[in-house]
Amino acid sequence: MRIPPAGRLALILSALTLSAAEAQVRSVEVRTPRPFGYFLGDLVQAQVDIVVEPGFRLQAASLPQPGALTYWLDLRDLDATASVYGDAQRVRIGLTYQTLYAALDARPLEIPGFTVTFVSESDHGAATAKAEVPAWSFNVSPLREVQPPARSDPRDYLRPDGQVGPGDPRPLLLGAAASTALALLAFAGLAHDRTWWPFQARRSRPFAVAARRIRALTRRTEGDAAPREALLALHQALDTRAGRRLLADDLGAFLEGHQAFKRWGPDLARFFEASRRAFFGPEAEAKSGALSGADLASLARRLARVERSA
């Protein structure tokens, strides 16, 4: 049969186009970890290496989309990376499938192939090349035998429950009791150090008792001046610490006998002066030299800290 000249030209152009496309895609290789040993629900990994001429880039839209491929096969994940491979370019496609085939016997299953498109753009236009990824197969196995041996009692098909011995709760109870005892001892030590109840009334921490009393009084009293009850609370703490009634003239002897409080001597002298004006001076003088509630509470806290560390 004679082919017209126009037909011969079309066949020649088609052959040249196919040859050029094949030359642009150098190789396609599919790799899998193993072709056997898969069961229902297993993930099947595959790696596709495609080597193309430099300048061609992968068209992401040509890649298969994750989802159901057949009633028994899902494409779970896909990723593609490009790298230089000698004088060419290699595109590596990682595929993760999941088989949902409930096999009754060992048999091979085929994962369908797909086509990947590459494009090369230049000033003269764009050229495309297609890489055909072939189908490949793997073997699946059943989870159980098709026909188990006949048994007279249906309960014989069931596996017995595992035997678990009773646990001994005594180590846990002893550990809990020891932890509770240590926590109570630690809390008792903290309460003793901070003079909380029931240690708040002991004579060895009068400044701590006064600090709590002054803090409560200054919170309930409006205005900046410390109430007289707060002044009396600190006086009582000083008298208790000194073991006798302590007046302003006795402050020097008190500080000599209690060196830990000597640092706060000027503040204590100011306290005695403010107390004298509050209780014995005229109203104008009392207001001019009065200590604020915050100042008196701060002094009591400082003296309590010294008392606690002494």
CSV table of C-alpha atoms in Angstrom, one decimal:
chain,number,residue,atom,x,y,z
A,1,MET,CA,0.0,0.0,0.0
A,2,ARG,CA,1.4,3.4,-1.0
A,3,ILE,CA,1.5,6.1,1.6
A,4,PRO,CA,0.9,9.6,0.4
A,5,PRO,CA,3.8,12.0,0.9
A,6,ALA,CA,1.8,14.0,3.5
A,7,GLY,CA,1.2,10.8,5.5
A,8,ARG,CA,4.9,9.7,5.3
A,9,LEU,CA,5.8,13.2,6.7
A,10,ALA,CA,3.4,12.8,9.6
A,11,LEU,CA,4.7,9.4,10.5
A,12,ILE,CA,8.3,10.7,10.4
A,13,LEU,CA,7.4,13.7,12.6
A,14,SER,CA,5.6,11.4,15.1
A,15,ALA,CA,8.5,9.0,15.3
A,16,LEU,CA,10.9,11.9,15.8
A,17,THR,CA,8.7,13.3,18.6
A,18,LEU,CA,8.5,9.9,20.4
A,19,SER,CA,12.2,9.4,20.1
A,20,ALA,CA,12.8,12.9,21.5
A,21,ALA,CA,10.4,12.2,24.4
A,22,GLU,CA,12.1,8.9,25.2
A,23,ALA,CA,15.5,10.6,25.2
A,24,GLN,CA,14.3,13.3,27.6
A,25,VAL,CA,13.3,10.6,30.2
A,26,ARG,CA,16.4,8.5,30.7
A,27,SER,CA,15.1,5.9,33.2
A,28,VAL,CA,12.3,4.9,35.5
A,29,GLU,CA,12.9,2.6,38.4
A,30,VAL,CA,10.4,1.3,41.1
A,31,ARG,CA,11.8,0.0,44.4
A,32,THR,CA,9.9,-1.7,47.3
A,33,PRO,CA,11.2,-2.9,50.7
A,34,ARG,CA,9.8,-6.4,50.0
A,35,PRO,CA,7.2,-8.0,47.7
A,36,PHE,CA,5.7,-10.4,50.2
A,37,GLY,CA,4.5,-10.6,53.9
A,38,TYR,CA,1.6,-8.1,53.8
A,39,PHE,CA,-1.7,-8.5,55.6
A,40,LEU,CA,-5.0,-6.7,55.8
A,41,GLY,CA,-4.5,-3.0,56.8
A,42,ASP,CA,-0.7,-3.1,56.3
A,43,LEU,CA,1.1,-0.1,54.8
A,44,VAL,CA,3.0,-0.7,51.5
A,45,GLN,CA,6.0,1.5,50.7
A,46,ALA,CA,7.3,2.2,47.3
A,47,GLN,CA,10.0,4.5,45.9
A,48,VAL,CA,10.1,5.7,42.2
A,49,ASP,CA,13.3,7.2,40.8
A,50,ILE,CA,12.9,9.0,37.5
A,51,VAL,CA,16.0,10.4,35.8
A,52,VAL,CA,15.3,13.2,33.2
A,53,GLU,CA,17.4,15.6,31.2
A,54,PRO,CA,18.5,18.8,33.0
A,55,GLY,CA,16.1,21.7,32.7
A,56,PHE,CA,12.9,19.6,33.1
A,57,ARG,CA,10.8,20.0,36.2
A,58,LEU,CA,8.1,17.9,37.5
A,59,GLN,CA,4.5,19.0,37.1
A,60,ALA,CA,2.9,18.4,40.5
A,61,ALA,CA,-0.6,18.2,39.0
A,62,SER,CA,0.4,15.0,37.1
A,63,LEU,CA,1.1,13.1,40.3
A,64,PRO,CA,-1.5,10.7,41.7
A,65,GLN,CA,-3.7,12.2,44.4
A,66,PRO,CA,-4.0,10.5,47.8
A,67,GLY,CA,-7.2,8.7,48.3
A,68,ALA,CA,-9.0,5.5,47.2
A,69,LEU,CA,-7.5,3.9,44.1
A,70,THR,CA,-9.5,0.7,44.1
A,71,TYR,CA,-12.0,-0.9,46.5
A,72,TRP,CA,-9.0,-2.6,48.3
A,73,LEU,CA,-6.2,0.0,47.9
A,74,ASP,CA,-5.7,3.5,49.2
A,75,LEU,CA,-2.9,5.9,48.5
A,76,ARG,CA,-2.2,7.3,52.0
A,77,ASP,CA,0.8,9.7,51.4
A,78,LEU,CA,3.0,10.9,48.6
A,79,ASP,CA,6.1,13.2,48.4
A,80,ALA,CA,8.5,14.2,45.6
A,81,THR,CA,12.0,15.6,45.8
A,82,ALA,CA,14.4,16.6,43.0
A,83,SER,CA,18.2,16.4,43.1
A,84,VAL,CA,21.1,16.6,40.7
A,85,TYR,CA,22.1,13.1,39.4
A,86,GLY,CA,25.4,13.4,37.5
A,87,ASP,CA,24.7,15.4,34.3
A,88,ALA,CA,21.0,14.8,34.7
A,89,GLN,CA,18.2,15.4,37.2
A,90,ARG,CA,16.6,12.8,39.4
A,91,VAL,CA,13.1,13.0,40.8
A,92,ARG,CA,12.4,10.7,43.7
A,93,ILE,CA,8.7,10.0,44.5
A,94,GLY,CA,7.9,8.3,47.8
A,95,LEU,CA,4.5,6.5,47.9
A,96,THR,CA,2.7,5.0,50.9
A,97,TYR,CA,-0.3,2.7,50.1
A,98,GLN,CA,-2.6,0.8,52.4
A,99,THR,CA,-4.0,-2.6,51.5
A,100,LEU,CA,-7.6,-3.3,52.5
A,101,TYR,CA,-7.8,-6.7,50.8
A,102,ALA,CA,-9.1,-9.5,53.1
A,103,ALA,CA,-7.3,-12.4,51.5
A,104,LEU,CA,-8.5,-15.9,51.9
A,105,ASP,CA,-5.2,-17.3,50.6
A,106,ALA,CA,-1.8,-16.1,49.6
A,107,ARG,CA,-2.0,-14.3,46.3
A,108,PRO,CA,-0.3,-11.4,44.3
A,109,LEU,CA,-2.0,-8.0,44.0
A,110,GLU,CA,-1.1,-5.4,41.4
A,111,ILE,CA,-0.7,-1.7,42.1
A,112,PRO,CA,-1.6,0.3,39.0
A,113,GLY,CA,1.0,2.4,37.3
A,114,PHE,CA,0.7,6.1,36.4
A,115,THR,CA,2.1,8.7,34.1
A,116,VAL,CA,4.2,11.7,35.3
A,117,THR,CA,4.7,14.8,33.2
A,118,PHE,CA,7.8,17.0,33.1
A,119,VAL,CA,8.1,20.4,31.4
A,120,SER,CA,11.0,22.4,30.2
A,121,GLU,CA,10.4,26.1,29.4
A,122,SER,CA,12.7,28.3,27.3
A,123,ASP,CA,12.5,31.4,25.1
A,124,HIS,CA,11.4,29.3,22.2
A,125,GLY,CA,8.4,27.7,24.0
A,126,ALA,CA,7.8,24.8,26.3
A,127,ALA,CA,8.6,21.1,25.8
A,128,THR,CA,7.0,18.3,27.7
A,129,ALA,CA,8.1,14.7,28.5
A,130,LYS,CA,6.1,11.9,30.0
A,131,ALA,CA,7.5,9.2,32.2
A,132,GLU,CA,5.5,6.0,32.5
A,133,VAL,CA,5.7,4.4,35.9
A,134,PRO,CA,4.9,0.7,35.4
A,135,ALA,CA,2.5,-1.3,37.6
A,136,TRP,CA,4.1,-3.6,40.2
A,137,SER,CA,2.8,-6.3,42.4
A,138,PHE,CA,3.1,-7.6,46.0
A,139,ASN,CA,1.9,-10.7,47.8
A,140,VAL,CA,-0.8,-10.7,50.5
A,141,SER,CA,-1.5,-13.4,53.1
A,142,PRO,CA,-4.7,-14.3,55.0
A,143,LEU,CA,-5.0,-13.5,58.7
A,144,ARG,CA,-6.5,-16.9,59.5
A,145,GLU,CA,-7.1,-20.2,57.8
A,146,VAL,CA,-10.1,-20.6,55.6
A,147,GLN,CA,-11.3,-23.9,57.1
A,148,PRO,CA,-10.2,-24.5,60.7
A,149,PRO,CA,-10.2,-28.1,62.0
A,150,ALA,CA,-13.6,-29.2,63.2
A,151,ARG,CA,-14.1,-29.2,67.0
A,152,SER,CA,-17.0,-30.6,69.0
A,153,ASP,CA,-17.1,-27.7,71.4
A,154,PRO,CA,-17.3,-24.2,69.8
A,155,ARG,CA,-15.5,-22.8,72.8
A,156,ASP,CA,-12.4,-24.7,71.7
A,157,TYR,CA,-11.9,-22.1,68.9
A,158,LEU,CA,-11.4,-19.4,71.5
A,159,ARG,CA,-8.0,-18.8,73.1
A,160,PRO,CA,-8.0,-18.9,77.0
A,161,ASP,CA,-7.6,-15.6,78.9
A,162,GLY,CA,-4.1,-14.9,80.3
A,163,GLN,CA,-3.6,-15.7,83.9
A,164,VAL,CA,-2.7,-12.7,86.0
A,165,GLY,CA,-1.8,-13.1,89.7
A,166,PRO,CA,-3.2,-10.8,92.3
A,167,GLY,CA,-1.1,-7.8,93.1
A,168,ASP,CA,0.2,-7.0,96.6
A,169,PRO,CA,-1.0,-3.5,97.7
A,170,ARG,CA,1.2,-3.4,100.8
A,171,PRO,CA,4.3,-1.8,99.2
A,172,LEU,CA,2.1,0.9,97.8
A,173,LEU,CA,0.3,1.5,101.1
A,174,LEU,CA,3.6,1.7,103.0
A,175,GLY,CA,5.0,4.1,100.5
A,176,ALA,CA,1.8,6.3,100.7
A,177,ALA,CA,2.0,6.2,104.5
A,178,ALA,CA,5.7,7.2,104.6
A,179,SER,CA,5.1,10.0,102.1
A,180,THR,CA,2.2,11.3,104.2
A,181,ALA,CA,4.3,11.2,107.4
A,182,LEU,CA,7.1,13.1,105.7
A,183,ALA,CA,4.7,15.7,104.4
A,184,LEU,CA,3.2,16.2,107.9
A,185,LEU,CA,6.6,16.5,109.5
A,186,ALA,CA,7.7,19.1,106.8
A,187,PHE,CA,4.5,21.0,107.4
A,188,ALA,CA,4.9,21.0,111.1
A,189,GLY,CA,8.5,22.3,110.7
A,190,LEU,CA,7.2,25.1,108.5
A,191,ALA,CA,4.4,26.0,110.9
A,192,HIS,CA,6.9,26.1,113.8
A,193,ASP,CA,9.3,28.3,111.8
A,194,ARG,CA,6.5,30.7,110.7
A,195,THR,CA,4.7,30.6,114.2
A,196,TRP,CA,1.5,29.3,112.7
A,197,TRP,CA,-1.2,27.7,114.8
A,198,PRO,CA,-0.6,25.9,117.2
A,199,PHE,CA,2.9,27.5,117.6
A,200,GLN,CA,1.7,31.1,117.2
A,201,ALA,CA,1.4,31.9,121.0
A,202,ARG,CA,4.9,30.8,122.1
A,203,ARG,CA,7.0,33.4,123.9
A,204,SER,CA,10.0,32.8,121.7
A,205,ARG,CA,8.5,34.6,118.7
A,206,PRO,CA,6.8,37.7,120.1
A,207,PHE,CA,7.7,39.8,117.0
A,208,ALA,CA,6.0,37.3,114.7
A,209,VAL,CA,2.9,37.5,116.8
A,210,ALA,CA,3.1,41.3,116.7
A,211,ALA,CA,3.6,41.4,112.9
A,212,ARG,CA,0.4,39.4,112.3
A,213,ARG,CA,-1.5,41.6,114.8
A,214,ILE,CA,-0.3,44.9,113.2
A,215,ARG,CA,-1.0,43.6,109.7
A,216,ALA,CA,-4.6,42.8,110.7
A,217,LEU,CA,-5.0,46.2,112.4
A,218,THR,CA,-3.6,48.3,109.5
A,219,ARG,CA,-5.9,46.5,107.1
A,220,ARG,CA,-9.0,47.4,109.1
A,221,THR,CA,-8.0,51.0,109.8
A,222,GLU,CA,-8.5,53.7,107.3
A,223,GLY,CA,-5.8,56.5,106.9
A,224,ASP,CA,-2.1,56.5,106.9
A,225,ALA,CA,-1.4,56.8,110.6
A,226,ALA,CA,-0.8,53.5,112.5
A,227,PRO,CA,-3.6,52.9,115.1
A,228,ARG,CA,-2.6,52.9,118.8
A,229,GLU,CA,-3.4,49.2,119.1
A,230,ALA,CA,-0.6,48.5,116.6
A,231,LEU,CA,1.8,50.6,118.6
A,232,LEU,CA,0.9,48.7,121.7
A,233,ALA,CA,1.3,45.4,119.9
A,234,LEU,CA,5.0,46.2,119.1
A,235,HIS,CA,5.5,47.5,122.6
A,236,GLN,CA,4.3,44.2,124.0
A,237,ALA,CA,6.6,42.3,121.7
A,238,LEU,CA,9.6,44.4,122.8
A,239,ASP,CA,8.7,44.0,126.5
A,240,THR,CA,8.4,40.2,126.0
A,241,ARG,CA,11.7,40.0,124.3
A,242,ALA,CA,13.5,42.1,126.9
A,243,GLY,CA,11.8,40.3,129.8
A,244,ARG,CA,10.7,43.5,131.4
A,245,ARG,CA,9.0,46.8,130.6
A,246,LEU,CA,11.1,48.5,127.9
A,247,LEU,CA,11.2,52.3,127.7
A,248,ALA,CA,12.9,54.6,125.2
A,249,ASP,CA,15.8,55.2,127.6
A,250,ASP,CA,16.4,51.4,127.9
A,251,LEU,CA,16.7,50.9,124.1
A,252,GLY,CA,20.5,51.2,124.1
A,253,ALA,CA,20.9,48.5,126.8
A,254,PHE,CA,18.4,46.3,125.0
A,255,LEU,CA,20.4,46.5,121.7
A,256,GLU,CA,23.6,45.7,123.5
A,257,GLY,CA,22.1,42.6,125.0
A,258,HIS,CA,20.4,41.6,121.7
A,259,GLN,CA,23.0,42.2,119.0
A,260,ALA,CA,20.9,40.7,116.2
A,261,PHE,CA,18.5,43.7,116.5
A,262,LYS,CA,21.2,46.4,116.6
A,263,ARG,CA,20.9,47.0,112.9
A,264,TRP,CA,17.4,48.3,113.4
A,265,GLY,CA,18.3,50.6,116.3
A,266,PRO,CA,17.5,53.8,114.4
A,267,ASP,CA,14.1,52.5,113.3
A,268,LEU,CA,13.3,51.4,116.9
A,269,ALA,CA,14.3,54.8,118.2
A,270,ARG,CA,12.0,56.4,115.6
A,271,PHE,CA,9.2,54.0,116.8
A,272,PHE,CA,9.7,55.1,120.5
A,273,GLU,CA,9.6,58.7,119.4
A,274,ALA,CA,6.4,58.2,117.4
A,275,SER,CA,4.8,56.3,120.3
A,276,ARG,CA,5.6,59.0,122.8
A,277,ARG,CA,4.0,61.6,120.6
A,278,ALA,CA,1.0,59.5,119.9
A,279,PHE,CA,0.3,58.7,123.5
A,280,PHE,CA,1.6,61.7,125.4
A,281,GLY,CA,2.0,64.6,123.0
A,282,PRO,CA,-0.5,67.2,121.8
A,283,GLU,CA,-2.7,66.3,118.8
A,284,ALA,CA,-0.7,68.4,116.3
A,285,GLU,CA,2.6,67.0,117.4
A,286,ALA,CA,1.3,63.4,117.3
A,287,LYS,CA,0.2,63.8,113.7
A,288,SER,CA,3.5,65.4,112.6
A,289,GLY,CA,5.7,62.5,113.9
A,290,ALA,CA,3.3,59.6,113.5
A,291,LEU,CA,4.4,56.4,111.8
A,292,SER,CA,2.3,55.1,109.0
A,293,GLY,CA,0.6,51.7,109.3
A,294,ALA,CA,2.7,50.4,106.4
A,295,ASP,CA,6.0,51.6,108.1
A,296,LEU,CA,5.1,50.0,111.4
A,297,ALA,CA,4.0,46.7,109.7
A,298,SER,CA,7.3,46.7,107.7
A,299,LEU,CA,9.4,47.2,110.9
A,300,ALA,CA,7.5,44.4,112.7
A,301,ARG,CA,8.2,42.0,109.7
A,302,ARG,CA,11.9,42.9,109.7
A,303,LEU,CA,12.2,42.3,113.5
A,304,ALA,CA,10.3,38.9,113.1
A,305,ARG,CA,12.8,37.8,110.4
A,306,VAL,CA,15.7,38.6,112.7
A,307,GLU,CA,14.0,36.8,115.5
A,308,ARG,CA,13.4,33.7,113.3
A,309,SER,CA,17.0,33.6,112.2
A,310,ALA,CA,18.6,34.4,115.6
